[in-house]
Tab-separated table of C-alpha atoms and ligand atoms in Angstrom:
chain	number	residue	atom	x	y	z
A	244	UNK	CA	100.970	92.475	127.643
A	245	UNK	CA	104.256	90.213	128.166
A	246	UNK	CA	105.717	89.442	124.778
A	247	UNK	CA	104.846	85.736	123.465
A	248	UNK	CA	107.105	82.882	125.627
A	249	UNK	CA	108.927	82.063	122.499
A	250	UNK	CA	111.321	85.388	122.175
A	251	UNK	CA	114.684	85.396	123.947
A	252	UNK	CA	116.768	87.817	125.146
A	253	UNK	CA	120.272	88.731	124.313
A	254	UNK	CA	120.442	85.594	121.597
A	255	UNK	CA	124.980	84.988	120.350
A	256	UNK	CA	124.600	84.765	116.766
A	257	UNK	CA	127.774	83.042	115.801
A	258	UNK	CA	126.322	79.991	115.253
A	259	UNK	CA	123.483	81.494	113.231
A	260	UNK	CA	125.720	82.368	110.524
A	261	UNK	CA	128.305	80.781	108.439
A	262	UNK	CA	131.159	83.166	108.357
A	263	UNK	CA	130.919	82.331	112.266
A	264	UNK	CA	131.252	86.181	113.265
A	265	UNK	CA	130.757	87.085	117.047
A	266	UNK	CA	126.966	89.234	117.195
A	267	UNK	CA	124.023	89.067	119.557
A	268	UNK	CA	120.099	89.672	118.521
A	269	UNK	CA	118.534	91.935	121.146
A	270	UNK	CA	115.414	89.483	120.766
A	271	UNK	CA	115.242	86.254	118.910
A	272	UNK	CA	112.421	84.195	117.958
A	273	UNK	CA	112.199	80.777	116.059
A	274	UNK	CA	109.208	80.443	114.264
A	275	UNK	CA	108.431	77.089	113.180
A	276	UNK	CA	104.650	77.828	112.291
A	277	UNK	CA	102.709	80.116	111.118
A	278	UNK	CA	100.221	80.583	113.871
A	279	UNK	CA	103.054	81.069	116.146
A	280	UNK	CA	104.465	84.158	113.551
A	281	UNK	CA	100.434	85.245	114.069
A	282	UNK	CA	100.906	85.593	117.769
A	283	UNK	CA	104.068	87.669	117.440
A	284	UNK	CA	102.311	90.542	115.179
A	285	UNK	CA	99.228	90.284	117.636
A	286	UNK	CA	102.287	91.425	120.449
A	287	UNK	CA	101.511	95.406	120.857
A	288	UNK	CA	104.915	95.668	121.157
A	289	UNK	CA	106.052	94.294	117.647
A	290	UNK	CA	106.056	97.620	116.079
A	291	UNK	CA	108.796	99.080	118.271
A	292	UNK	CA	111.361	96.718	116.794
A	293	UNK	CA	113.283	96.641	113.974
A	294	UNK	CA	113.089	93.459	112.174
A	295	UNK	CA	115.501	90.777	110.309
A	296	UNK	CA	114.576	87.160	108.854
A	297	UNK	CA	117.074	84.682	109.020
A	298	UNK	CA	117.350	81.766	107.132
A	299	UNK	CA	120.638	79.553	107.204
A	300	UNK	CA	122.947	82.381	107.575
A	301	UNK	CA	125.010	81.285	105.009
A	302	UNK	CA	124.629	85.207	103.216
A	303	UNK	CA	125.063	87.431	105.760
A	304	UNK	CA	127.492	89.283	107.352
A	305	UNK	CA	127.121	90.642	110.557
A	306	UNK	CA	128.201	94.250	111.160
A	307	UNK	CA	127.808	94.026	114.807
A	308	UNK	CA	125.047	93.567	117.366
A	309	UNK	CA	121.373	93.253	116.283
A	310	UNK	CA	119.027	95.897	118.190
A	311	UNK	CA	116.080	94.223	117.298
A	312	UNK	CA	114.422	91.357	116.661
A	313	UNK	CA	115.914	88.388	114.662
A	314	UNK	CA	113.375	85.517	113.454
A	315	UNK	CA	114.511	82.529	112.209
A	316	UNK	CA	112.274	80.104	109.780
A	317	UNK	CA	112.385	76.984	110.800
A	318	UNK	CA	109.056	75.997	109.093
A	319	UNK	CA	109.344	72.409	107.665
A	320	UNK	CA	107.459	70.042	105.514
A	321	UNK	CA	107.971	68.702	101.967
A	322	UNK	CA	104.894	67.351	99.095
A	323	UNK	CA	104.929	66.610	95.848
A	324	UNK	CA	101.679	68.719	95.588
A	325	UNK	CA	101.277	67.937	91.894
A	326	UNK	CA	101.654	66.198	88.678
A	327	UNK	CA	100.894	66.331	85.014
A	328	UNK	CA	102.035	66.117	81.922
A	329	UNK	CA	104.000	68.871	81.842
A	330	UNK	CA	106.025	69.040	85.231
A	331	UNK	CA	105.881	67.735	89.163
A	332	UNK	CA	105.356	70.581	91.198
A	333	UNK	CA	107.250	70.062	94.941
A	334	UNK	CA	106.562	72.474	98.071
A	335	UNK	CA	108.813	73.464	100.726
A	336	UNK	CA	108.377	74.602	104.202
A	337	UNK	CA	111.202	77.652	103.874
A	338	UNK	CA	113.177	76.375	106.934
A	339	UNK	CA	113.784	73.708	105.371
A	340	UNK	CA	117.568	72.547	104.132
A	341	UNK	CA	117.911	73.506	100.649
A	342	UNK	CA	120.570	70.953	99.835
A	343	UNK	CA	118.591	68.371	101.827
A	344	UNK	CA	115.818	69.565	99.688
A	345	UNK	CA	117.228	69.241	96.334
A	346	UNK	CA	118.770	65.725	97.999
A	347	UNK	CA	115.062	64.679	98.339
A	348	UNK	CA	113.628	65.356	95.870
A	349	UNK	CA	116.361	63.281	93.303
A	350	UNK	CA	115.411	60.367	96.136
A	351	UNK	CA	111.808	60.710	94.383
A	352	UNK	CA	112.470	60.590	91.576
A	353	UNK	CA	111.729	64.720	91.073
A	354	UNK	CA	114.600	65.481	88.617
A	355	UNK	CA	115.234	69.620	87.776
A	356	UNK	CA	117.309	70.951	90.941
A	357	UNK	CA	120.569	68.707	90.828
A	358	UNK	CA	122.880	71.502	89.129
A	359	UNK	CA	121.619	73.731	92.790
A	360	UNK	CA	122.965	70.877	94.880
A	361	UNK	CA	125.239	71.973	97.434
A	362	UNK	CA	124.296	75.200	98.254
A	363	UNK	CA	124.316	76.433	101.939
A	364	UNK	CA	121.106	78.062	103.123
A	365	UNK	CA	117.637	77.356	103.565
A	366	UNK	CA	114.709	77.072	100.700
A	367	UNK	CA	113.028	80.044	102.531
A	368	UNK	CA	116.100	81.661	101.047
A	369	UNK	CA	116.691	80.383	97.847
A	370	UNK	CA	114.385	82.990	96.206
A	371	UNK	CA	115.346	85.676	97.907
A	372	UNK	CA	119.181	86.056	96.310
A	373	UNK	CA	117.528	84.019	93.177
A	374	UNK	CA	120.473	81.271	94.095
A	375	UNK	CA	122.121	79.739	90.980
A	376	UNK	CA	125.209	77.704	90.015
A	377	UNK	CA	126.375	75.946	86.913
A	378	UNK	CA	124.002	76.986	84.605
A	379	UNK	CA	121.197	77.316	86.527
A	380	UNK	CA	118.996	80.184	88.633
A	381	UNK	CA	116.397	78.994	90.926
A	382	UNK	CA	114.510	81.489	89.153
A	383	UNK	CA	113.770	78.929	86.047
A	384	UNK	CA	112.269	76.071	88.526
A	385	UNK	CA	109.869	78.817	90.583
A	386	UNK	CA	106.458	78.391	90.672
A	387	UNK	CA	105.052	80.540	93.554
A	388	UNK	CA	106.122	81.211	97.125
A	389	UNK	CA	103.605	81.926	100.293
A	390	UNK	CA	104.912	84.597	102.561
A	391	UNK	CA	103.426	86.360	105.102
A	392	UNK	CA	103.182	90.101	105.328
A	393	UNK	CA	104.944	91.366	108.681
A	394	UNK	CA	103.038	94.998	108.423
A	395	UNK	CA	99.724	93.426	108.419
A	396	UNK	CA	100.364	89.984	109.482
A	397	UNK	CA	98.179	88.769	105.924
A	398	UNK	CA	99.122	86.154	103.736
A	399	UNK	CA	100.140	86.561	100.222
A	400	UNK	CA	101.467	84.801	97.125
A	401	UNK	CA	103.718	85.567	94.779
A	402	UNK	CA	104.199	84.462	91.389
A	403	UNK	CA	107.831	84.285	89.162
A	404	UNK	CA	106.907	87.640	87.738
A	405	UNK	CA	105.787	89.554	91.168
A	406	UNK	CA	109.105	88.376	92.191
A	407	UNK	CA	110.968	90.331	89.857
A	408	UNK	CA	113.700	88.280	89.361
A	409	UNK	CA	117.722	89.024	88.562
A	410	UNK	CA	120.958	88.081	88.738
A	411	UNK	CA	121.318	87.200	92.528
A	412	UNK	CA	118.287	89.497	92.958
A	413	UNK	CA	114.604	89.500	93.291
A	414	UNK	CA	112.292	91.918	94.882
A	415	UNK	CA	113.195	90.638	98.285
A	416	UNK	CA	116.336	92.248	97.934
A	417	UNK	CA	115.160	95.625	97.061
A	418	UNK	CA	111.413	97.174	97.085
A	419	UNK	CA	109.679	95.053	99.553
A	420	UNK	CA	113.404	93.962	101.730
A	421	UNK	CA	112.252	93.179	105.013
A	422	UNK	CA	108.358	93.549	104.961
A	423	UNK	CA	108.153	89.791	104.228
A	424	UNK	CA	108.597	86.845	106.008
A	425	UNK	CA	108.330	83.880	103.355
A	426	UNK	CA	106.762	80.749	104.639
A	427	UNK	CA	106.994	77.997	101.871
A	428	UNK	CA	108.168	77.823	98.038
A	429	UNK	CA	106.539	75.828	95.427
A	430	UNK	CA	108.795	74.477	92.299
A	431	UNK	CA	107.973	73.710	88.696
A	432	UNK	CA	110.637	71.387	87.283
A	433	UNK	CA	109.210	70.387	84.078
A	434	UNK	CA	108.966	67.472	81.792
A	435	UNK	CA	110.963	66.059	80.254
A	436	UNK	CA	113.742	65.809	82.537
A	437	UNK	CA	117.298	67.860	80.157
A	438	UNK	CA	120.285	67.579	81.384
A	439	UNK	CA	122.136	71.085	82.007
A	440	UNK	CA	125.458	70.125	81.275
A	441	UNK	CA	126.790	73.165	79.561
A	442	UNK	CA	128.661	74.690	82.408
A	443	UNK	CA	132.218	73.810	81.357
A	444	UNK	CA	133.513	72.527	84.857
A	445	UNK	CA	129.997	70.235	85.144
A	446	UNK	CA	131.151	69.288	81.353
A	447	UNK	CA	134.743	68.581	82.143
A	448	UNK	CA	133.554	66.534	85.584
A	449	UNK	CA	131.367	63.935	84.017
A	450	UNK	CA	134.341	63.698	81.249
A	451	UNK	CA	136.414	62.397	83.773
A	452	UNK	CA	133.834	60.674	85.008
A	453	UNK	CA	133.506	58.991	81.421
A	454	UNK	CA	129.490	59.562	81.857
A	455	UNK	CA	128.146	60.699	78.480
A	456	UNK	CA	124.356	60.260	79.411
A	457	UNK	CA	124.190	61.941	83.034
A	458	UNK	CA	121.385	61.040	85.206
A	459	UNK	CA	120.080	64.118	87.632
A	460	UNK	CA	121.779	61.809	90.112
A	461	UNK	CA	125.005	62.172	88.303
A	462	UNK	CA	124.767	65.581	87.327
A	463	UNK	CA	124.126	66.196	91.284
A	464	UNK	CA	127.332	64.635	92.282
A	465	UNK	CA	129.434	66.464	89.639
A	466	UNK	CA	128.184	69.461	90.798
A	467	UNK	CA	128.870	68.476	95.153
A	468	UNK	CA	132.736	67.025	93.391
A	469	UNK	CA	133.273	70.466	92.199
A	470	UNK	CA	131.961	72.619	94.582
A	471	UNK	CA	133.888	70.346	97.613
A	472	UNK	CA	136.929	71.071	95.534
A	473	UNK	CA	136.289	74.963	94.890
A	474	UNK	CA	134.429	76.311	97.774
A	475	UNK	CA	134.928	75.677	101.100
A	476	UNK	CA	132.858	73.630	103.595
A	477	UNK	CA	131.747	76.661	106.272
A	478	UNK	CA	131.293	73.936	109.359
A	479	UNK	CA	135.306	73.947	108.405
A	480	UNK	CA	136.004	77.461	107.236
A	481	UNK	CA	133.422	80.436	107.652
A	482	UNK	CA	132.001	82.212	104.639
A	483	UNK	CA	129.153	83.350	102.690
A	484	UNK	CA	130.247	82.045	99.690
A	485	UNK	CA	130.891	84.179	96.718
A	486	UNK	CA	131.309	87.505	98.298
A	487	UNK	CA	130.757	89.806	95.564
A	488	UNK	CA	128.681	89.364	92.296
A	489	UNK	CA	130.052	89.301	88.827
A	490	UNK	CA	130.435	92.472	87.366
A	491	UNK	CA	128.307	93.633	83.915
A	492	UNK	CA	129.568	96.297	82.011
A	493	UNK	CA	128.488	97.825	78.935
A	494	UNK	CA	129.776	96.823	75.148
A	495	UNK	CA	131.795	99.828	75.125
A	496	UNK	CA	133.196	99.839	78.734
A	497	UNK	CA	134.348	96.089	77.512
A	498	UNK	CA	136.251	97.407	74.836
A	499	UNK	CA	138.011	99.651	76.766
A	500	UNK	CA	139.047	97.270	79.527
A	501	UNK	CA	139.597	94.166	76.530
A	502	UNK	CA	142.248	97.155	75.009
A	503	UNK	CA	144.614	96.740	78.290
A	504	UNK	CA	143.473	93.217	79.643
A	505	UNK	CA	142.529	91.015	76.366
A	506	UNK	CA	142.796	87.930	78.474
A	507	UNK	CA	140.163	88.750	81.067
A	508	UNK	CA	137.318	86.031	81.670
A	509	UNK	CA	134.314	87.357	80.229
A	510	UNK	CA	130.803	86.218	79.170
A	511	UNK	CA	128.995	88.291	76.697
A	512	UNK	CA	125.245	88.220	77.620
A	513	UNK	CA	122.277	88.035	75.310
A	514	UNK	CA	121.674	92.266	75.387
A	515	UNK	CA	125.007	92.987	74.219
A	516	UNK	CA	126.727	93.809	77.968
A	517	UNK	CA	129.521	91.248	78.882
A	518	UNK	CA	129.740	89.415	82.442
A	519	UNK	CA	133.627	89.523	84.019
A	520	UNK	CA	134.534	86.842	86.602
A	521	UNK	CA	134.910	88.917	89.562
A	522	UNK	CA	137.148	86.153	90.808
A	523	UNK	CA	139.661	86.511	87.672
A	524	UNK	CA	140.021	90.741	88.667
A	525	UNK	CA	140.363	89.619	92.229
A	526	UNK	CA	143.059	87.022	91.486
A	527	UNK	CA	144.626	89.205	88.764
A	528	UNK	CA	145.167	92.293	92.064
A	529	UNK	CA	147.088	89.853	93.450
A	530	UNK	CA	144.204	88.965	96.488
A	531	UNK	CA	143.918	85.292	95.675
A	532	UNK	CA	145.540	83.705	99.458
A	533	UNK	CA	146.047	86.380	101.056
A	534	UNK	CA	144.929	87.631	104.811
A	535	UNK	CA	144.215	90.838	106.259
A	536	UNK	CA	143.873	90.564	109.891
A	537	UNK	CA	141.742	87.657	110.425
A	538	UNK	CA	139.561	87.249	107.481
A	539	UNK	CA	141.352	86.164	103.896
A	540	UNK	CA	140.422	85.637	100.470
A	541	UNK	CA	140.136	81.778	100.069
A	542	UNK	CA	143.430	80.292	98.006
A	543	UNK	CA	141.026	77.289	95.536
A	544	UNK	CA	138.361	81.009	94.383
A	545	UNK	CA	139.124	84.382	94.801
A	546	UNK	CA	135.501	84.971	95.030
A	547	UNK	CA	135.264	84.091	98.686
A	548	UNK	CA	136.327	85.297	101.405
A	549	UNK	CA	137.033	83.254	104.534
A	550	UNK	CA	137.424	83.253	108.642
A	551	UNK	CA	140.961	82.537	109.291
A	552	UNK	CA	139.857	82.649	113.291
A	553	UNK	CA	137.783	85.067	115.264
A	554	UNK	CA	136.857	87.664	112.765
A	555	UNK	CA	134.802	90.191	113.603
A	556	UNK	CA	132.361	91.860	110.900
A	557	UNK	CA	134.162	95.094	110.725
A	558	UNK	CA	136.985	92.861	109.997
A	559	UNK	CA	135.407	91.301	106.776
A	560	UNK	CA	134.117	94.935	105.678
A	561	UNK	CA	137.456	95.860	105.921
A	562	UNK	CA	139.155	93.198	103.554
A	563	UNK	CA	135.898	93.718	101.023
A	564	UNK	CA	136.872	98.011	100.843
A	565	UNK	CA	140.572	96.881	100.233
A	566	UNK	CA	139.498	94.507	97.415
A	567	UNK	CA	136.876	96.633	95.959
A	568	UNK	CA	139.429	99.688	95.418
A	569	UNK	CA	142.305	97.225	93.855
A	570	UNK	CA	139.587	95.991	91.537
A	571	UNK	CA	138.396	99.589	90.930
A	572	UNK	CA	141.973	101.337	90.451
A	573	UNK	CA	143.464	97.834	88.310
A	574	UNK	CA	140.051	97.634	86.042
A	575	UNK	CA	137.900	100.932	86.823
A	576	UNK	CA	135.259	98.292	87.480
A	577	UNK	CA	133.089	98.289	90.997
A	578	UNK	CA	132.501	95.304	92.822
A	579	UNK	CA	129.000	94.482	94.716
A	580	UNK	CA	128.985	92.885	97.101
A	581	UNK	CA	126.627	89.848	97.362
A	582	UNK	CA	125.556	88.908	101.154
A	583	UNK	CA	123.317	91.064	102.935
A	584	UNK	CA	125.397	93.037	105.762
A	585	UNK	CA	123.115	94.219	108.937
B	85	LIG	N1	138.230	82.848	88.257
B	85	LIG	C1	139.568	83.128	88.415
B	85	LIG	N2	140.121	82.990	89.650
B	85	LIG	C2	139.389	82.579	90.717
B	85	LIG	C3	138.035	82.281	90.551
B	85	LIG	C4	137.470	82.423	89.311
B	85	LIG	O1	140.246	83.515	87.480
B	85	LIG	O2	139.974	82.480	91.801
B	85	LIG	C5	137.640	82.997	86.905
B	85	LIG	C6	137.999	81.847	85.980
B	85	LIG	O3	138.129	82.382	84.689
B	85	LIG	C7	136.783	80.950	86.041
B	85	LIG	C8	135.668	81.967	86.166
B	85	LIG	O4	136.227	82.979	87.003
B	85	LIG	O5	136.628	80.177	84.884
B	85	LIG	C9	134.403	81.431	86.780
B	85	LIG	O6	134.678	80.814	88.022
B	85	LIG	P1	133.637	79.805	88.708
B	85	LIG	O7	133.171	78.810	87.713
B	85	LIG	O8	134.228	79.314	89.973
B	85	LIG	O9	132.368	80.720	88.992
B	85	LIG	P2	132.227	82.183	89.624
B	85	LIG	O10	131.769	83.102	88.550
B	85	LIG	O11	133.440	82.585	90.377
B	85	LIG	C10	129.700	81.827	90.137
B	85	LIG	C11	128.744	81.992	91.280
B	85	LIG	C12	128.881	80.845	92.260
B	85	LIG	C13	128.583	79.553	91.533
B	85	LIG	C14	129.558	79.410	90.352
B	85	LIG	C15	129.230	78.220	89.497
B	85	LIG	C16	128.378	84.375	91.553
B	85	LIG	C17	128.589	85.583	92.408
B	85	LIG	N3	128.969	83.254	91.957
B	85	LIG	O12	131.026	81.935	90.662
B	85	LIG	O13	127.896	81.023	93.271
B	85	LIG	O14	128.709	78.445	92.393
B	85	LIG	O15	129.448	80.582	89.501
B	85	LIG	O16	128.077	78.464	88.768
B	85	LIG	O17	127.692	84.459	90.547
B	85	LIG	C18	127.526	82.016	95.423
B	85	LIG	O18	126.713	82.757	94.875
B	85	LIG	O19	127.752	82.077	96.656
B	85	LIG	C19	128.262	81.051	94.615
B	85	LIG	C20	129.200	80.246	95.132
């Protein structure tokens, strides 16, 4: 049986991802609907090859060539599908652009996703990494998400619990990585409306902004002021944003490390184990600026690491090894990294 018209051949991925590094997909498929995912299961040959969803790219890194087959979501389509009381619930298509997304839904009048503005990547994706910024995890506007099973080609639902839900985590990270392809993601963003302002950079922006009583609207622009500032734009500079996640260590770990370095950044969490800003140890091994080869940790947050010009993945691995041991030899603390590497 010839495969389905839609796959391609021998696909350049540097495009596809926003570090910009140099890979090809064997075979590549776009699926913008379902039915057209359907067909490609019904393909006899869809068992012989390994498998990777893409979504926007914007938190991967690319090891090298792809043997297999590489499907991007492009499914679209936005609804307010709901409203009570309580909250508006809003659905997705997952191809669609989450910043777009959040964008939209402030247009509506749909207030509850404006401290997420910004954020590369697609809302197929959001879930996945549980994305989160300035006080708030995706995780706390989830309702459900629709995904389709790529070993049996059913559909499924999962709830906020079934997604088992962490810290730039979720269960599509770990048991069931790769065995889904997620089609759409419903959100809950109750009533009434609170502003999250407690982030102290969101706090300090609308202080200069001399806004005391933030609108979503407002909060959403503090949020794209401060990440333009901090991050930088990947159609400019590749990257995956933060590269690694923040580090938790135990109480007594902390008191160790706070014996040597008392003026670390650190956040003690509600179960006694204290968050470090991975970016402070990365600045404090003196990374913050500099290159190795072609790839370099960005000079504005030590947390990212950036394409000076035709990087390569090994490249980035590289730089992310040399990091991790000055981290681990300074602070005896290991760094994870945070974008998926194939
Ligand atoms: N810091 C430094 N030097 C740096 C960067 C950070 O010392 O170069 C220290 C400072 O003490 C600073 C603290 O780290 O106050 C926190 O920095 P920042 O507010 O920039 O946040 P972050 O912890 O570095 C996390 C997320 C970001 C998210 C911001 C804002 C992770 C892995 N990263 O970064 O998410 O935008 O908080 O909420 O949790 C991403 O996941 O790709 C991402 C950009």
């Amino acid at each position: 049986m010839t495969p389905p018209d839609f796959i391609q051949r021998d696909i350049p991925l540097a495009d596809l991802n926003t570090f910009g590094l140099p890979a090809q997909a064997a075979l590549f498929a776009a699926i913008k609907t379902p039915a057209q995912l359907a067909s490609l299961i019904a393909w006899p040959e869809w068992r012989d090859w390994p498998r990777f969803v893409l979504g926007g790219g914007s938190n991967l890194i690319l090891a090298g060539d792809f043997p297999g087959l590489m499907l991007q979501v492009r499914i679209a389509g936005r609804e307010l599908v709901a409203e009570d009381a309580a909250a508006w619930r809003v659905r997705a298509g997952a191809g669609e652009n989450w910043h777009d997304f959040v964008q939209w839904t402030l247009d509506r009048g749909w207030p509850g996703l404006e401290n997420l503005a910004l954020i590369p990547g697609t809302v197929g994706a959001a879930p996945v990494q549980n994305i989160g910024a300035y006080g708030l995890e995706v995780a706390e506007r989830f309702a459900h998400l629709d995904a389709v099973d790529l070993a049996t080609g059913k559909g499924v639902t999962f709830d906020r619990a079934a997604c088992h839900f962490g810290y730039r985590d979720s269960v599509f990270k770990r048991e069931a990585a790769g065995r889904y392809l997620i089609t759409a993601v419903t959100f809950r963003l109750p009533k009434p409306w609170r502003p999250l302002t407690g982030y102290a950079d969101v706090a300090q922006e609308l202080e200069t902004r001399k806004i005391v009583h933030p609108t979503a609207r407002d909060i959403a622009n503090a949020v794209i002021a401060i990440r333009s500032r901090k991050l930088p734009d990947p159609a400019q500079m590749g990257n995956a944003g933060s590269f690694f996640k923040n580090p938790v260590i135990n109480a007594t770990a902390w008191t160790h490390l706070a014996a040597r370095h008392p003026d670390l950044p650190h956040y003690p969490q509600p179960d006694g184990t204290v968050k470090l800003a991975a970016g402070g140890l990365i600045e404090r091994c003196g990374w913050k600026g500099k290159n190795l080869g072609p790839v370099g940790v960005y000079e504005r947050q030590a947390l990212v690491l950036v394409n000076r010009g035709g990087a390569r993945g090994a490249d980035v691995l590289r730089l992310a090894q040399a990091i991790q041991a000055s981290v681990r030899a300074e602070f005896g603390v290991e760094l994870e990294p945070e974008p998926v590497v194939v």
